[in-house]
Amino acid sequence: LGKKTSAARNQKNTSKVEFERLDGEYRQAEALNANQKRRIDAAKTQRKMAQRKLDEAEDLLEMDFSEPDTAALDAAIANAETKVEAAKGDAPPSTQKLIDVWLQEKQAGPKLTAALEEEQANLGDESKLKQAMIELKEAKSRRDSIVRTYLDKKRQFGMADQQAAAARAEIDSAKSIMEDAEKAMTTDSSSLTKMKEKRDQYEAVYKAASAELEKLLSQSDTSDPEEVK
């Protein structure tokens, strides 16, 4: 019984030392890999978001983007301006002066627009000047709308080009981080699994030896609790 107890005690102590060594190495490798895995997961999220931005930008870049042909509208404006010039002679000097300013302005500001509307309201419904002013205002409005739409598209196009470039840079950065993290991993997943399996084997041996020692000690005359530690 004494030889069996001694052998069990040696087995327990030896397997314990080896188990603790393997457990420490496994936990350290697992912790280092976990840190790199977090970097990889974060980079994957970054790449996914950047790809979404790139897709949106490329969709914008595929939009129909051509300068509008405003020749017909320009002609309509010129024709309406001629009518206004021809009809303004019957208006008061102050109104004529206001109209001259309006004709020179490419786009009337709020104050000028308000003043023109007030003067226009004072003109009779049968006034040729009033009809010519309405025609000119509508022609300018149509042209301004088309030009404004074009400029909005131009702005979006420019922003999309910048967005696409920024998204590509983010994707490249994410790929670089992932590659760096992969290289920084001290142990690959297969080796880490083997380390765990070996550690678990020694843990099982250690537990079995501890149980065997406790059984043998219970059969002997020794009852010192320190023996089973």
PDB file of C-alpha atoms in Angstrom:
ATOM      1  CA  LEU A   1       0.000   0.000   0.000  1.00  0.00           C
ATOM      2  CA  GLY A   2       2.891   2.356   0.791  1.00  0.00           C
ATOM      3  CA  LYS A   3       4.440   1.902  -2.668  1.00  0.00           C
ATOM      4  CA  LYS A   4       1.109   2.546  -4.329  1.00  0.00           C
ATOM      5  CA  THR A   5       0.606   5.660  -2.196  1.00  0.00           C
ATOM      6  CA  SER A   6       4.080   6.949  -3.054  1.00  0.00           C
ATOM      7  CA  ALA A   7       3.551   6.288  -6.767  1.00  0.00           C
ATOM      8  CA  ALA A   8       0.171   8.036  -6.693  1.00  0.00           C
ATOM      9  CA  ARG A   9       1.681  11.005  -4.872  1.00  0.00           C
ATOM     10  CA  ASN A  10       4.502  11.310  -7.417  1.00  0.00           C
ATOM     11  CA  GLN A  11       2.035  11.020 -10.283  1.00  0.00           C
ATOM     12  CA  LYS A  12      -0.113  13.716  -8.742  1.00  0.00           C
ATOM     13  CA  ASN A  13       2.778  16.130  -8.175  1.00  0.00           C
ATOM     14  CA  THR A  14       4.350  15.535 -11.586  1.00  0.00           C
ATOM     15  CA  SER A  15       1.085  15.909 -13.489  1.00  0.00           C
ATOM     16  CA  LYS A  16       0.173  18.988 -11.461  1.00  0.00           C
ATOM     17  CA  VAL A  17       3.412  20.758 -12.353  1.00  0.00           C
ATOM     18  CA  GLU A  18       3.017  19.885 -16.034  1.00  0.00           C
ATOM     19  CA  PHE A  19      -0.662  20.835 -16.056  1.00  0.00           C
ATOM     20  CA  GLU A  20       0.051  24.245 -14.520  1.00  0.00           C
ATOM     21  CA  ARG A  21       2.867  24.882 -17.006  1.00  0.00           C
ATOM     22  CA  LEU A  22       0.734  23.933 -20.009  1.00  0.00           C
ATOM     23  CA  ASP A  23      -2.243  25.866 -18.652  1.00  0.00           C
ATOM     24  CA  GLY A  24      -0.121  29.029 -18.277  1.00  0.00           C
ATOM     25  CA  GLU A  25       1.256  28.715 -21.832  1.00  0.00           C
ATOM     26  CA  TYR A  26      -2.202  28.083 -23.256  1.00  0.00           C
ATOM     27  CA  ARG A  27      -3.815  31.010 -21.443  1.00  0.00           C
ATOM     28  CA  GLN A  28      -1.026  33.366 -22.516  1.00  0.00           C
ATOM     29  CA  ALA A  29      -1.287  32.301 -26.173  1.00  0.00           C
ATOM     30  CA  GLU A  30      -5.087  32.505 -26.018  1.00  0.00           C
ATOM     31  CA  ALA A  31      -4.955  36.035 -24.555  1.00  0.00           C
ATOM     32  CA  LEU A  32      -2.517  37.256 -27.211  1.00  0.00           C
ATOM     33  CA  ASN A  33      -4.611  35.716 -29.975  1.00  0.00           C
ATOM     34  CA  ALA A  34      -7.814  37.167 -28.500  1.00  0.00           C
ATOM     35  CA  ASN A  35      -6.336  40.668 -28.673  1.00  0.00           C
ATOM     36  CA  GLN A  36      -5.397  40.211 -32.329  1.00  0.00           C
ATOM     37  CA  LYS A  37      -8.795  38.692 -33.068  1.00  0.00           C
ATOM     38  CA  ARG A  38     -10.458  41.823 -31.662  1.00  0.00           C
ATOM     39  CA  ARG A  39      -8.329  43.896 -34.046  1.00  0.00           C
ATOM     40  CA  ILE A  40      -9.383  41.671 -36.948  1.00  0.00           C
ATOM     41  CA  ASP A  41     -13.078  41.869 -36.016  1.00  0.00           C
ATOM     42  CA  ALA A  42     -12.874  45.683 -35.738  1.00  0.00           C
ATOM     43  CA  ALA A  43     -11.098  45.880 -39.098  1.00  0.00           C
ATOM     44  CA  LYS A  44     -13.766  43.688 -40.708  1.00  0.00           C
ATOM     45  CA  THR A  45     -16.464  46.040 -39.410  1.00  0.00           C
ATOM     46  CA  GLN A  46     -14.497  49.027 -40.747  1.00  0.00           C
ATOM     47  CA  ARG A  47     -14.102  47.336 -44.139  1.00  0.00           C
ATOM     48  CA  LYS A  48     -17.820  46.518 -44.319  1.00  0.00           C
ATOM     49  CA  MET A  49     -18.835  50.120 -43.566  1.00  0.00           C
ATOM     50  CA  ALA A  50     -16.293  51.477 -46.048  1.00  0.00           C
ATOM     51  CA  GLN A  51     -17.537  49.098 -48.741  1.00  0.00           C
ATOM     52  CA  ARG A  52     -21.082  50.369 -48.193  1.00  0.00           C
ATOM     53  CA  LYS A  53     -19.856  53.975 -48.627  1.00  0.00           C
ATOM     54  CA  LEU A  54     -17.942  52.979 -51.754  1.00  0.00           C
ATOM     55  CA  ASP A  55     -21.031  51.323 -53.268  1.00  0.00           C
ATOM     56  CA  GLU A  56     -23.103  54.454 -52.573  1.00  0.00           C
ATOM     57  CA  ALA A  57     -20.440  56.689 -54.124  1.00  0.00           C
ATOM     58  CA  GLU A  58     -20.118  54.513 -57.225  1.00  0.00           C
ATOM     59  CA  ASP A  59     -23.894  54.618 -57.677  1.00  0.00           C
ATOM     60  CA  LEU A  60     -23.730  58.424 -57.641  1.00  0.00           C
ATOM     61  CA  LEU A  61     -20.841  58.412 -60.114  1.00  0.00           C
ATOM     62  CA  GLU A  62     -22.972  56.390 -62.529  1.00  0.00           C
ATOM     63  CA  MET A  63     -25.654  59.109 -62.555  1.00  0.00           C
ATOM     64  CA  ASP A  64     -26.378  60.900 -65.818  1.00  0.00           C
ATOM     65  CA  PHE A  65     -24.186  63.975 -65.540  1.00  0.00           C
ATOM     66  CA  SER A  66     -24.261  66.277 -68.544  1.00  0.00           C
ATOM     67  CA  GLU A  67     -24.484  70.042 -68.827  1.00  0.00           C
ATOM     68  CA  PRO A  68     -28.049  71.076 -69.704  1.00  0.00           C
ATOM     69  CA  ASP A  69     -28.901  72.664 -73.030  1.00  0.00           C
ATOM     70  CA  THR A  70     -30.486  75.993 -72.112  1.00  0.00           C
ATOM     71  CA  ALA A  71     -30.468  77.528 -75.592  1.00  0.00           C
ATOM     72  CA  ALA A  72     -34.255  77.452 -75.924  1.00  0.00           C
ATOM     73  CA  LEU A  73     -34.730  78.893 -72.435  1.00  0.00           C
ATOM     74  CA  ASP A  74     -32.139  81.605 -73.086  1.00  0.00           C
ATOM     75  CA  ALA A  75     -34.012  82.535 -76.225  1.00  0.00           C
ATOM     76  CA  ALA A  76     -37.295  82.667 -74.305  1.00  0.00           C
ATOM     77  CA  ILE A  77     -35.704  84.937 -71.697  1.00  0.00           C
ATOM     78  CA  ALA A  78     -34.245  87.217 -74.369  1.00  0.00           C
ATOM     79  CA  ASN A  79     -37.650  87.416 -76.078  1.00  0.00           C
ATOM     80  CA  ALA A  80     -39.378  88.256 -72.783  1.00  0.00           C
ATOM     81  CA  GLU A  81     -36.743  90.901 -71.975  1.00  0.00           C
ATOM     82  CA  THR A  82     -37.396  92.533 -75.357  1.00  0.00           C
ATOM     83  CA  LYS A  83     -41.113  92.691 -74.542  1.00  0.00           C
ATOM     84  CA  VAL A  84     -40.396  94.226 -71.142  1.00  0.00           C
ATOM     85  CA  GLU A  85     -38.095  96.843 -72.718  1.00  0.00           C
ATOM     86  CA  ALA A  86     -40.735  97.698 -75.285  1.00  0.00           C
ATOM     87  CA  ALA A  87     -43.535  97.997 -72.721  1.00  0.00           C
ATOM     88  CA  LYS A  88     -41.772  99.759 -69.841  1.00  0.00           C
ATOM     89  CA  GLY A  89     -42.006 103.185 -71.486  1.00  0.00           C
ATOM     90  CA  ASP A  90     -45.568 103.642 -70.178  1.00  0.00           C
ATOM     91  CA  ALA A  91     -44.533 102.934 -66.576  1.00  0.00           C
ATOM     92  CA  PRO A  92     -43.506 105.600 -64.011  1.00  0.00           C
ATOM     93  CA  PRO A  93     -39.768 106.506 -63.917  1.00  0.00           C
ATOM     94  CA  SER A  94     -39.290 104.724 -60.588  1.00  0.00           C
ATOM     95  CA  THR A  95     -40.720 101.515 -62.050  1.00  0.00           C
ATOM     96  CA  GLN A  96     -38.566 101.838 -65.167  1.00  0.00           C
ATOM     97  CA  LYS A  97     -35.481 102.256 -63.025  1.00  0.00           C
ATOM     98  CA  LEU A  98     -36.384  99.186 -60.973  1.00  0.00           C
ATOM     99  CA  ILE A  99     -36.929  97.161 -64.141  1.00  0.00           C
ATOM    100  CA  ASP A 100     -33.542  98.253 -65.518  1.00  0.00           C
ATOM    101  CA  VAL A 101     -31.871  96.923 -62.357  1.00  0.00           C
ATOM    102  CA  TRP A 102     -33.822  93.669 -62.632  1.00  0.00           C
ATOM    103  CA  LEU A 103     -32.803  93.152 -66.262  1.00  0.00           C
ATOM    104  CA  GLN A 104     -29.139  93.625 -65.335  1.00  0.00           C
ATOM    105  CA  GLU A 105     -29.269  91.192 -62.420  1.00  0.00           C
ATOM    106  CA  LYS A 106     -28.724  87.518 -63.263  1.00  0.00           C
ATOM    107  CA  GLN A 107     -30.679  86.529 -60.189  1.00  0.00           C
ATOM    108  CA  ALA A 108     -32.890  88.909 -58.219  1.00  0.00           C
ATOM    109  CA  GLY A 109     -32.362  89.051 -54.478  1.00  0.00           C
ATOM    110  CA  PRO A 110     -35.195  89.037 -51.889  1.00  0.00           C
ATOM    111  CA  LYS A 111     -35.470  92.843 -51.672  1.00  0.00           C
ATOM    112  CA  LEU A 112     -35.500  93.339 -55.440  1.00  0.00           C
ATOM    113  CA  THR A 113     -38.027  90.525 -55.883  1.00  0.00           C
ATOM    114  CA  ALA A 114     -40.328  92.041 -53.253  1.00  0.00           C
ATOM    115  CA  ALA A 115     -40.087  95.495 -54.865  1.00  0.00           C
ATOM    116  CA  LEU A 116     -40.835  94.065 -58.323  1.00  0.00           C
ATOM    117  CA  GLU A 117     -43.882  92.186 -57.037  1.00  0.00           C
ATOM    118  CA  GLU A 118     -45.191  95.365 -55.443  1.00  0.00           C
ATOM    119  CA  GLU A 119     -44.734  97.355 -58.666  1.00  0.00           C
ATOM    120  CA  GLN A 120     -46.267  94.538 -60.696  1.00  0.00           C
ATOM    121  CA  ALA A 121     -49.326  94.453 -58.427  1.00  0.00           C
ATOM    122  CA  ASN A 122     -49.869  98.155 -59.063  1.00  0.00           C
ATOM    123  CA  LEU A 123     -50.027  97.582 -62.808  1.00  0.00           C
ATOM    124  CA  GLY A 124     -53.413  96.881 -64.355  1.00  0.00           C
ATOM    125  CA  ASP A 125     -54.380  93.401 -65.509  1.00  0.00           C
ATOM    126  CA  GLU A 126     -54.406  94.582 -69.119  1.00  0.00           C
ATOM    127  CA  SER A 127     -50.933  96.086 -68.817  1.00  0.00           C
ATOM    128  CA  LYS A 128     -48.550  94.796 -71.495  1.00  0.00           C
ATOM    129  CA  LEU A 129     -45.658  95.465 -69.130  1.00  0.00           C
ATOM    130  CA  LYS A 130     -47.230  93.312 -66.434  1.00  0.00           C
ATOM    131  CA  GLN A 131     -47.752  90.419 -68.872  1.00  0.00           C
ATOM    132  CA  ALA A 132     -44.192  90.782 -70.178  1.00  0.00           C
ATOM    133  CA  MET A 133     -42.796  90.802 -66.615  1.00  0.00           C
ATOM    134  CA  ILE A 134     -44.743  87.630 -65.754  1.00  0.00           C
ATOM    135  CA  GLU A 135     -43.466  85.951 -68.921  1.00  0.00           C
ATOM    136  CA  LEU A 136     -39.873  86.959 -68.141  1.00  0.00           C
ATOM    137  CA  LYS A 137     -40.136  85.854 -64.519  1.00  0.00           C
ATOM    138  CA  GLU A 138     -41.479  82.418 -65.522  1.00  0.00           C
ATOM    139  CA  ALA A 139     -38.805  81.955 -68.192  1.00  0.00           C
ATOM    140  CA  LYS A 140     -36.041  82.821 -65.723  1.00  0.00           C
ATOM    141  CA  SER A 141     -37.579  80.507 -63.128  1.00  0.00           C
ATOM    142  CA  ARG A 142     -37.576  77.561 -65.556  1.00  0.00           C
ATOM    143  CA  ARG A 143     -33.966  78.168 -66.521  1.00  0.00           C
ATOM    144  CA  ASP A 144     -32.871  78.659 -62.897  1.00  0.00           C
ATOM    145  CA  SER A 145     -34.539  75.389 -61.900  1.00  0.00           C
ATOM    146  CA  ILE A 146     -32.713  73.415 -64.598  1.00  0.00           C
ATOM    147  CA  VAL A 147     -29.366  75.048 -63.808  1.00  0.00           C
ATOM    148  CA  ARG A 148     -29.851  74.515 -60.078  1.00  0.00           C
ATOM    149  CA  THR A 149     -30.566  70.812 -60.634  1.00  0.00           C
ATOM    150  CA  TYR A 150     -27.433  70.542 -62.753  1.00  0.00           C
ATOM    151  CA  LEU A 151     -25.299  72.259 -60.106  1.00  0.00           C
ATOM    152  CA  ASP A 152     -26.707  69.972 -57.406  1.00  0.00           C
ATOM    153  CA  LYS A 153     -25.747  66.952 -59.492  1.00  0.00           C
ATOM    154  CA  LYS A 154     -22.316  68.443 -60.082  1.00  0.00           C
ATOM    155  CA  ARG A 155     -21.835  68.925 -56.334  1.00  0.00           C
ATOM    156  CA  GLN A 156     -22.994  65.369 -55.609  1.00  0.00           C
ATOM    157  CA  PHE A 157     -20.701  64.051 -58.336  1.00  0.00           C
ATOM    158  CA  GLY A 158     -17.711  65.852 -56.831  1.00  0.00           C
ATOM    159  CA  MET A 159     -18.543  64.635 -53.344  1.00  0.00           C
ATOM    160  CA  ALA A 160     -19.048  61.081 -54.601  1.00  0.00           C
ATOM    161  CA  ASP A 161     -15.608  61.064 -56.148  1.00  0.00           C
ATOM    162  CA  GLN A 162     -14.080  62.151 -52.836  1.00  0.00           C
ATOM    163  CA  GLN A 163     -16.252  59.685 -50.903  1.00  0.00           C
ATOM    164  CA  ALA A 164     -15.167  56.822 -53.137  1.00  0.00           C
ATOM    165  CA  ALA A 165     -11.483  57.711 -52.691  1.00  0.00           C
ATOM    166  CA  ALA A 166     -11.891  57.927 -48.903  1.00  0.00           C
ATOM    167  CA  ALA A 167     -13.774  54.600 -48.811  1.00  0.00           C
ATOM    168  CA  ARG A 168     -11.060  52.851 -50.826  1.00  0.00           C
ATOM    169  CA  ALA A 169      -8.441  54.206 -48.421  1.00  0.00           C
ATOM    170  CA  GLU A 170     -10.457  52.864 -45.462  1.00  0.00           C
ATOM    171  CA  ILE A 171     -10.741  49.446 -47.104  1.00  0.00           C
ATOM    172  CA  ASP A 172      -6.979  49.338 -47.716  1.00  0.00           C
ATOM    173  CA  SER A 173      -6.354  50.380 -44.105  1.00  0.00           C
ATOM    174  CA  ALA A 174      -8.667  47.618 -42.810  1.00  0.00           C
ATOM    175  CA  LYS A 175      -6.918  45.015 -44.968  1.00  0.00           C
ATOM    176  CA  SER A 176      -3.536  46.162 -43.658  1.00  0.00           C
ATOM    177  CA  ILE A 177      -4.714  45.887 -40.045  1.00  0.00           C
ATOM    178  CA  MET A 178      -6.089  42.399 -40.650  1.00  0.00           C
ATOM    179  CA  GLU A 179      -2.854  41.218 -42.261  1.00  0.00           C
ATOM    180  CA  ASP A 180      -0.786  42.703 -39.429  1.00  0.00           C
ATOM    181  CA  ALA A 181      -3.011  41.081 -36.796  1.00  0.00           C
ATOM    182  CA  GLU A 182      -2.787  37.697 -38.535  1.00  0.00           C
ATOM    183  CA  LYS A 183       1.008  37.909 -38.508  1.00  0.00           C
ATOM    184  CA  ALA A 184       1.027  39.066 -34.866  1.00  0.00           C
ATOM    185  CA  MET A 185      -0.882  35.979 -33.718  1.00  0.00           C
ATOM    186  CA  THR A 186       1.638  33.849 -31.792  1.00  0.00           C
ATOM    187  CA  THR A 187      -0.285  30.619 -32.347  1.00  0.00           C
ATOM    188  CA  ASP A 188      -2.668  29.541 -35.089  1.00  0.00           C
ATOM    189  CA  SER A 189      -6.052  28.094 -34.184  1.00  0.00           C
ATOM    190  CA  SER A 190      -4.979  24.523 -34.922  1.00  0.00           C
ATOM    191  CA  SER A 191      -1.929  24.736 -32.653  1.00  0.00           C
ATOM    192  CA  LEU A 192      -3.984  26.455 -29.946  1.00  0.00           C
ATOM    193  CA  THR A 193      -6.476  23.580 -30.045  1.00  0.00           C
ATOM    194  CA  LYS A 194      -3.652  21.055 -29.654  1.00  0.00           C
ATOM    195  CA  MET A 195      -2.236  23.026 -26.718  1.00  0.00           C
ATOM    196  CA  LYS A 196      -5.619  22.923 -25.018  1.00  0.00           C
ATOM    197  CA  GLU A 197      -6.037  19.203 -25.633  1.00  0.00           C
ATOM    198  CA  LYS A 198      -2.594  18.456 -24.151  1.00  0.00           C
ATOM    199  CA  ARG A 199      -3.305  20.657 -21.147  1.00  0.00           C
ATOM    200  CA  ASP A 200      -6.656  18.925 -20.604  1.00  0.00           C
ATOM    201  CA  GLN A 201      -4.957  15.528 -20.748  1.00  0.00           C
ATOM    202  CA  TYR A 202      -2.576  16.455 -17.941  1.00  0.00           C
ATOM    203  CA  GLU A 203      -5.427  17.973 -15.988  1.00  0.00           C
ATOM    204  CA  ALA A 204      -7.293  14.671 -16.248  1.00  0.00           C
ATOM    205  CA  VAL A 205      -4.190  12.737 -15.125  1.00  0.00           C
ATOM    206  CA  TYR A 206      -3.703  15.137 -12.222  1.00  0.00           C
ATOM    207  CA  LYS A 207      -7.324  14.768 -11.064  1.00  0.00           C
ATOM    208  CA  ALA A 208      -7.209  10.991 -11.419  1.00  0.00           C
ATOM    209  CA  ALA A 209      -3.948  10.791  -9.431  1.00  0.00           C
ATOM    210  CA  SER A 210      -5.397  13.065  -6.726  1.00  0.00           C
ATOM    211  CA  ALA A 211      -8.476  10.859  -6.425  1.00  0.00           C
ATOM    212  CA  GLU A 212      -6.333   7.710  -6.314  1.00  0.00           C
ATOM    213  CA  LEU A 213      -4.063   9.177  -3.635  1.00  0.00           C
ATOM    214  CA  GLU A 214      -7.045  10.221  -1.527  1.00  0.00           C
ATOM    215  CA  LYS A 215      -8.461   6.685  -1.825  1.00  0.00           C
ATOM    216  CA  LEU A 216      -5.176   5.041  -0.820  1.00  0.00           C
ATOM    217  CA  LEU A 217      -4.687   7.381   2.118  1.00  0.00           C
ATOM    218  CA  SER A 218      -8.183   6.634   3.345  1.00  0.00           C
ATOM    219  CA  GLN A 219      -7.223   2.937   3.413  1.00  0.00           C
ATOM    220  CA  SER A 220      -4.076   3.537   5.449  1.00  0.00           C
ATOM    221  CA  ASP A 221      -3.678   4.462   9.073  1.00  0.00           C
ATOM    222  CA  THR A 222      -2.671   8.025   8.095  1.00  0.00           C
ATOM    223  CA  SER A 223      -5.364  10.624   8.507  1.00  0.00           C
ATOM    224  CA  ASP A 224      -3.240  13.778   8.143  1.00  0.00           C
ATOM    225  CA  PRO A 225      -5.237  16.061   5.816  1.00  0.00           C
ATOM    226  CA  GLU A 226      -1.997  17.583   4.490  1.00  0.00           C
ATOM    227  CA  GLU A 227      -1.320  14.272   2.715  1.00  0.00           C
ATOM    228  CA  VAL A 228      -4.101  14.783   0.258  1.00  0.00           C
ATOM    229  CA  LYS A 229      -3.086  18.259  -0.865  1.00  0.00           C
TER     230      LYS A 229
END
